[in-house]
PDB file of C-alpha atoms in Angstrom:
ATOM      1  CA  UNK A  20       0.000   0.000   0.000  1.00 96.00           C
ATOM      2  CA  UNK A  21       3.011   2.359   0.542  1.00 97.00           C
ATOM      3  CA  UNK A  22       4.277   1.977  -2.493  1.00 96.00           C
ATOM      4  CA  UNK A  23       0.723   2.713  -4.229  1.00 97.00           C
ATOM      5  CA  UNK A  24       0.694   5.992  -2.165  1.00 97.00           C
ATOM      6  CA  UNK A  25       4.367   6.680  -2.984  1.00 96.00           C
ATOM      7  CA  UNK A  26       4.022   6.217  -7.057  1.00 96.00           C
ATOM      8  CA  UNK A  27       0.131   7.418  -7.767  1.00 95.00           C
ATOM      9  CA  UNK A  28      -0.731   3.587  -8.269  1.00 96.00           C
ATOM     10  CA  UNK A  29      -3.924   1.359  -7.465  1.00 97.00           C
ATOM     11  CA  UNK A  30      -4.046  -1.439  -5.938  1.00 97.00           C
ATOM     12  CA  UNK A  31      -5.489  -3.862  -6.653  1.00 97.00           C
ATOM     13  CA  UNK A  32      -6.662  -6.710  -3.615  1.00 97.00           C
ATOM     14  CA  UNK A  33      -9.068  -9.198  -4.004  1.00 94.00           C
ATOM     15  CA  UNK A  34     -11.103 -11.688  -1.059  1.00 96.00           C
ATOM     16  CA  UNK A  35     -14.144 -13.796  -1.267  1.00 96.00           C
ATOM     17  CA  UNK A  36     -16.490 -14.099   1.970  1.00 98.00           C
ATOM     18  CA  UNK A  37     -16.194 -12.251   4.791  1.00 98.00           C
ATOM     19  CA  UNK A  38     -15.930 -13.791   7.791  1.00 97.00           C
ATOM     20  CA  UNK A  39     -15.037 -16.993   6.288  1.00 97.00           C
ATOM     21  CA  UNK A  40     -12.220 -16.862   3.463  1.00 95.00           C
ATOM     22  CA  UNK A  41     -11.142 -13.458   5.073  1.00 97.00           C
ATOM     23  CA  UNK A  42     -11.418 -12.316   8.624  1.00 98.00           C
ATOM     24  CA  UNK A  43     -13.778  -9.305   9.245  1.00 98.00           C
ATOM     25  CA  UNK A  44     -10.836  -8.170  11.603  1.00 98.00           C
ATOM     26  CA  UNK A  45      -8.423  -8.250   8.506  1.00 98.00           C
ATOM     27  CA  UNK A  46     -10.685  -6.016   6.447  1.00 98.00           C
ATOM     28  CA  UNK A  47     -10.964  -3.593   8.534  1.00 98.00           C
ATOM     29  CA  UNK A  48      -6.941  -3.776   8.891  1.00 98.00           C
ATOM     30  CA  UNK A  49      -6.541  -3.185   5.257  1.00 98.00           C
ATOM     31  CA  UNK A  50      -9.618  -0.154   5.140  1.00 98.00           C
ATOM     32  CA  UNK A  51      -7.897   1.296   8.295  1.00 98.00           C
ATOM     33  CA  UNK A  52      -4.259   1.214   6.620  1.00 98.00           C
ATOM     34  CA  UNK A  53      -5.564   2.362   2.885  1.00 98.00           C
ATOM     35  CA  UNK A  54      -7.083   5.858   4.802  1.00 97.00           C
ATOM     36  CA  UNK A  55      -3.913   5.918   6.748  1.00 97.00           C
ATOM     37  CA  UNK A  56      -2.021   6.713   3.521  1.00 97.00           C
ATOM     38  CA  UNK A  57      -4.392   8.611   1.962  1.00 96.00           C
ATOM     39  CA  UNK A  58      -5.501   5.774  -0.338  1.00 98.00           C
ATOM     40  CA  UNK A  59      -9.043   6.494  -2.564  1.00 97.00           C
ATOM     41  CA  UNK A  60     -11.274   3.959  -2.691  1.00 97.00           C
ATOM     42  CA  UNK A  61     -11.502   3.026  -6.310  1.00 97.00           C
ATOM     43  CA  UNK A  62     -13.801   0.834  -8.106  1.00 98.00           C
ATOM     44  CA  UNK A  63     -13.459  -1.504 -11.027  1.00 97.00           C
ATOM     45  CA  UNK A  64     -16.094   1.172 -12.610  1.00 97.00           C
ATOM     46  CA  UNK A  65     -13.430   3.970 -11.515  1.00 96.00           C
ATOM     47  CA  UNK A  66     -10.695   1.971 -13.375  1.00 95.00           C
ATOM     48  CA  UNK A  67     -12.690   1.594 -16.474  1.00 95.00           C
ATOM     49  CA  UNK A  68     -13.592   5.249 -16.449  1.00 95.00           C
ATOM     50  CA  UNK A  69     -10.047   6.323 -16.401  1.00 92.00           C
ATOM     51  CA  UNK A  70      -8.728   9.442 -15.195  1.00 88.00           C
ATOM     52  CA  UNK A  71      -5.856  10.932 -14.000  1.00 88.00           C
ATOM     53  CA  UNK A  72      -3.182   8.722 -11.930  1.00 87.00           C
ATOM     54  CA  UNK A  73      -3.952   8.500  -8.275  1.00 92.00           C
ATOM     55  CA  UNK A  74      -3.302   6.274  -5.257  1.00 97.00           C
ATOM     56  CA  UNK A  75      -5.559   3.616  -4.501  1.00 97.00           C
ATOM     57  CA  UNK A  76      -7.054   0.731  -3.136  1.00 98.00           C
ATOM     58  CA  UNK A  77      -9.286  -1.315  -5.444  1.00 98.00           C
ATOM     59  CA  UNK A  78     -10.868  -3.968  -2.937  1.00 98.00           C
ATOM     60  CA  UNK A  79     -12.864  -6.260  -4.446  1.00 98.00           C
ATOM     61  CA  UNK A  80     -15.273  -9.957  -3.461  1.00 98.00           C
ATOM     62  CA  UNK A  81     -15.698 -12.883  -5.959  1.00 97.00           C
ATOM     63  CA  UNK A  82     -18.900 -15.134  -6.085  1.00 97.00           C
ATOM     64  CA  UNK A  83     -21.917 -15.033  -4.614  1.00 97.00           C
ATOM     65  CA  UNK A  84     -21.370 -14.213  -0.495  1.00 98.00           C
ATOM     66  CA  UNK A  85     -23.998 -11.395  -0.934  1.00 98.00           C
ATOM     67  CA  UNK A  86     -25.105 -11.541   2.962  1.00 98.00           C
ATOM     68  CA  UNK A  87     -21.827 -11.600   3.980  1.00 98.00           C
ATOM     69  CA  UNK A  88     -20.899  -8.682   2.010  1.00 98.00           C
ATOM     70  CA  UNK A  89     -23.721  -7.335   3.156  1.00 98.00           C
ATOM     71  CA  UNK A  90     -22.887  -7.892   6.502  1.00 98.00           C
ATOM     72  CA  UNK A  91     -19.690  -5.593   6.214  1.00 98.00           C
ATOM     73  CA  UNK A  92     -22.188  -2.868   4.814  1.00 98.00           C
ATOM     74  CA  UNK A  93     -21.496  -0.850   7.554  1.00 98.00           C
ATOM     75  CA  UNK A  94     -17.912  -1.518   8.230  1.00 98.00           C
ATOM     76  CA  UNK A  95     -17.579  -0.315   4.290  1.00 98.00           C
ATOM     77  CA  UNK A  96     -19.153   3.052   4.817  1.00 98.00           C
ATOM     78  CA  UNK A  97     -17.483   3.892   8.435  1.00 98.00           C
ATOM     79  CA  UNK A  98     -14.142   3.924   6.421  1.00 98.00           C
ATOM     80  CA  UNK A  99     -15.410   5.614   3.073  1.00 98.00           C
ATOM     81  CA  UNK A 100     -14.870   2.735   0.860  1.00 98.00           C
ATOM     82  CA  UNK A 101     -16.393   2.084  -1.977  1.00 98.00           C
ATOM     83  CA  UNK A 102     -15.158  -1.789  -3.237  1.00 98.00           C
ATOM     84  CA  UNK A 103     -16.216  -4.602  -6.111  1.00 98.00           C
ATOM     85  CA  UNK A 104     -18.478  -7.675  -6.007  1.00 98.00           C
ATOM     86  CA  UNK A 105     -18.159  -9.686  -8.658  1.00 98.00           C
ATOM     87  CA  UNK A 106     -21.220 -11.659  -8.737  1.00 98.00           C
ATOM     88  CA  UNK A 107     -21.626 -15.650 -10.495  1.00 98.00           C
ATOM     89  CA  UNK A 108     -24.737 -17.431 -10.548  1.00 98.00           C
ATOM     90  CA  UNK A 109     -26.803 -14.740 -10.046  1.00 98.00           C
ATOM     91  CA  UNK A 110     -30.102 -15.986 -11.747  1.00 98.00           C
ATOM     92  CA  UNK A 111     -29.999 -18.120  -8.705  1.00 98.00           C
ATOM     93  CA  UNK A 112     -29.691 -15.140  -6.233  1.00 98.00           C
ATOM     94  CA  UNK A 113     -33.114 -14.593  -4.126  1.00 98.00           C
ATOM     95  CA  UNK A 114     -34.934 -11.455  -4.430  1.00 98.00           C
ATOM     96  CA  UNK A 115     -33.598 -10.743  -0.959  1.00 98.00           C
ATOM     97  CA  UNK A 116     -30.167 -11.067  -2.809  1.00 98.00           C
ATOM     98  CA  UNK A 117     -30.884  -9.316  -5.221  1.00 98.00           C
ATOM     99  CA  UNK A 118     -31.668  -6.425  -3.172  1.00 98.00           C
ATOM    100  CA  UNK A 119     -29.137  -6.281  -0.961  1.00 98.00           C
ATOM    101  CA  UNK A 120     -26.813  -5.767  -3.925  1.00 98.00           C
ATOM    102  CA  UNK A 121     -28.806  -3.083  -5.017  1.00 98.00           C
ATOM    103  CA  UNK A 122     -28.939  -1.714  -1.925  1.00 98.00           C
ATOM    104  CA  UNK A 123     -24.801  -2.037  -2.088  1.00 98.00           C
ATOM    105  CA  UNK A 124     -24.942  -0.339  -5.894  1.00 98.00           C
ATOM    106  CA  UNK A 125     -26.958   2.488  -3.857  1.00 98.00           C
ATOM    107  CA  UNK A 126     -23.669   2.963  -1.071  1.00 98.00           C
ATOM    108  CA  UNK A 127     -21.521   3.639  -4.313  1.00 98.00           C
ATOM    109  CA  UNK A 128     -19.887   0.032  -4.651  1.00 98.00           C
ATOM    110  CA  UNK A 129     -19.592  -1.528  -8.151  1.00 98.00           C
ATOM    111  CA  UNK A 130     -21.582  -4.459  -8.712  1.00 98.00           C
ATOM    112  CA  UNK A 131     -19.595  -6.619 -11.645  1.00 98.00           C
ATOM    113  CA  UNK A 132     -19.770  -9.712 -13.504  1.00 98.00           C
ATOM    114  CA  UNK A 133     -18.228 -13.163 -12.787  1.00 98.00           C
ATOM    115  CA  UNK A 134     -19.826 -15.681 -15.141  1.00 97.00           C
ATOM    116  CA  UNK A 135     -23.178 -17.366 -15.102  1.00 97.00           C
ATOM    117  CA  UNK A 136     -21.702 -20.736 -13.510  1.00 97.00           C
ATOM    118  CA  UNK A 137     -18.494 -20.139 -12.326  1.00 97.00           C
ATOM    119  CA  UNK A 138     -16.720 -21.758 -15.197  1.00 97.00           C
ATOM    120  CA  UNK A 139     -13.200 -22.325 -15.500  1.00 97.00           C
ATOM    121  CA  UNK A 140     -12.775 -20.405 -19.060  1.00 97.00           C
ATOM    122  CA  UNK A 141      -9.686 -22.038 -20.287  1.00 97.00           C
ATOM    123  CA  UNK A 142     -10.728 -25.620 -20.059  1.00 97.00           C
ATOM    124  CA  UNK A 143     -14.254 -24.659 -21.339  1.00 97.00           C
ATOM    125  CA  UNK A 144     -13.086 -23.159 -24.321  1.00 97.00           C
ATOM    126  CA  UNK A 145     -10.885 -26.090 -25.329  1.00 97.00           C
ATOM    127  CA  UNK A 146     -14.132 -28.607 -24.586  1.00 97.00           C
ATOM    128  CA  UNK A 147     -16.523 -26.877 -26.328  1.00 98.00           C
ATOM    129  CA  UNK A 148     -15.317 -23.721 -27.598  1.00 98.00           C
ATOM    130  CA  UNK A 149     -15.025 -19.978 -27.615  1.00 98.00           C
ATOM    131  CA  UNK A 150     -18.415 -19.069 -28.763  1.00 98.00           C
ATOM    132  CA  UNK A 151     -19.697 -21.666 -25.948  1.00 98.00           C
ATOM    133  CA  UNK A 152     -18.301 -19.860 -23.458  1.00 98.00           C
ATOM    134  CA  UNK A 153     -19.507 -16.481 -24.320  1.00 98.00           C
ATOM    135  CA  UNK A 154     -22.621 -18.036 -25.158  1.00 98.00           C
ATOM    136  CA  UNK A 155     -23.072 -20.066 -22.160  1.00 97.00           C
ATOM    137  CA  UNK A 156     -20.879 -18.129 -19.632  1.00 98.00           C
ATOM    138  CA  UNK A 157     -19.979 -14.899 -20.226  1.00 98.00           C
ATOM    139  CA  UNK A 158     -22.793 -12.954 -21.755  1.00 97.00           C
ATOM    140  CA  UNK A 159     -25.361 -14.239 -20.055  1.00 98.00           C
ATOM    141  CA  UNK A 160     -23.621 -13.117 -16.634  1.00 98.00           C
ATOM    142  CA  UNK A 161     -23.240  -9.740 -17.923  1.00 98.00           C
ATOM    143  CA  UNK A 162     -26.925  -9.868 -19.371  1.00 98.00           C
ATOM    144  CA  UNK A 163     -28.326 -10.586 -16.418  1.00 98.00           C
ATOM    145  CA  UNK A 164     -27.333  -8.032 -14.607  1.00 98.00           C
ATOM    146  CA  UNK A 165     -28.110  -5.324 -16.991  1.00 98.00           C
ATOM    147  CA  UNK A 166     -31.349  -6.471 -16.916  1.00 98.00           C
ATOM    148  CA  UNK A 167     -32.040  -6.328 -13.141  1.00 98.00           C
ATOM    149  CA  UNK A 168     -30.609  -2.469 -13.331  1.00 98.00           C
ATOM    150  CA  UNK A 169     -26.741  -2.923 -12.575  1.00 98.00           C
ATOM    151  CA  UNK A 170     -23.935  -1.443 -15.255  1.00 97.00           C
ATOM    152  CA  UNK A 171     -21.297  -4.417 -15.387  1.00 98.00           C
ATOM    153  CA  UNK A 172     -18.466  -2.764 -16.914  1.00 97.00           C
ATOM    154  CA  UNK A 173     -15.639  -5.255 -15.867  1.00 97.00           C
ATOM    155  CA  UNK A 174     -15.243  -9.119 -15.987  1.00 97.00           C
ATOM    156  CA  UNK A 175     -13.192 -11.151 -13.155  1.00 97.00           C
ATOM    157  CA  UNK A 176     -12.515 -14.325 -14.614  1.00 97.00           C
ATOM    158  CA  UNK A 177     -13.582 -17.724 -12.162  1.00 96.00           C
ATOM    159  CA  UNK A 178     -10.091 -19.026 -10.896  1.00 95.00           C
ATOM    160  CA  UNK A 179      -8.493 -16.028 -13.258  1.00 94.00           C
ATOM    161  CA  UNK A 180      -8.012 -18.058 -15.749  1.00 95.00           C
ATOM    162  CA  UNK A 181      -7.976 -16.325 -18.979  1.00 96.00           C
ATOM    163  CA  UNK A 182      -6.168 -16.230 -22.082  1.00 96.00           C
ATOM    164  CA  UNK A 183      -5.919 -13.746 -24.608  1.00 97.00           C
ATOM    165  CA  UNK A 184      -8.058 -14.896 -26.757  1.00 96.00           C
ATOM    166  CA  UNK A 185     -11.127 -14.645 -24.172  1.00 97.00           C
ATOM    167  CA  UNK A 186      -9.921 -11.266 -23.249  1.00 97.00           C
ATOM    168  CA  UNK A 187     -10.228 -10.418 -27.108  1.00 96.00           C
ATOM    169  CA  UNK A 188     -13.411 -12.157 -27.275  1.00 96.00           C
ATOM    170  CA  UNK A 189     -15.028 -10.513 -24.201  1.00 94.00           C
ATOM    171  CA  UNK A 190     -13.812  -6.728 -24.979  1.00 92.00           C
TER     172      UNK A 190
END
């Protein structure tokens, strides 16, 4: 984080489910140390907008821990940040999941897409191919949540696995 407030760079940390992959206690080490320096908040929507360089913390969630992240709600807002959740399976999300990440989108935090069933992208694409994934993966993730009101403007891979192809494919 020093060296991100030192050189005008983000970045970029990722975690899963609070209280379970990460310790609540631990997030609210990292938030407390980010405002120490002087680190913004930044979003993956921040990052795609662009901008001027600035120092930064881009905290983001994978999957689908939505009352967990919910649960951190307020621990989020008592330190200013804004973070990521990118969000799989979300056609099986309740309507009470679904509204708590709207009611996230509404605190400022980016709500992003993380495929439709958590697919490992490389080894999907060599079984069935690349217009199978974004067929069966990708777009319908990203559709999905445009169509319940969100603005997915960045993809996180499942497992990061990616090639350049995909990333070609998906831009």
């Amino acid at each position: 984080m020093e060296r991100a407030a030192e050189r005008d760079e983000v970045l970029s940390v990722y975690a899963h489910k609070p209280g379970g992959t990460v310790s609540v206690e631990k997030i609210e080490a990292v938030l407390s140390a980010a405002g120490d320096l002087g680190l913004d908040f930044v979003t993956y929507a921040d990052l795609a907008a662009g901008g001027p360089p600035r120092a930064g913390l881009s905290l983001s969630f994978d999957d689908a821990h939505v009352d967990e992240w919910f649960e951190i709600r307020e621990l989020l807002a008592g330190h200013g940040a804004r973070v990521t959740f990118f969000v799989t399976r979300f056609d099986h999300l309740s309507e009470e999941r679904r509204a708590k990440l709207h009611e996230l989108a509404g605190d400022g935090h980016s709500i992003e897409a993380h495929g439709l069933r958590h697919l490992d992208a490389p080894e999907y694409v060599e079984e069935s191919g690349l217009a199978a994934y974004m067929d069966d993966e990708a777009l319908p993730s990203i559709q999905l949540l445009r169509e319940d009101g969100f603005e997915p403007v960045a993809y996180a891979y499942p497992f990061g696995s990616r090639t350049g192809e995909l990333d070609r494919a998906l831009l």
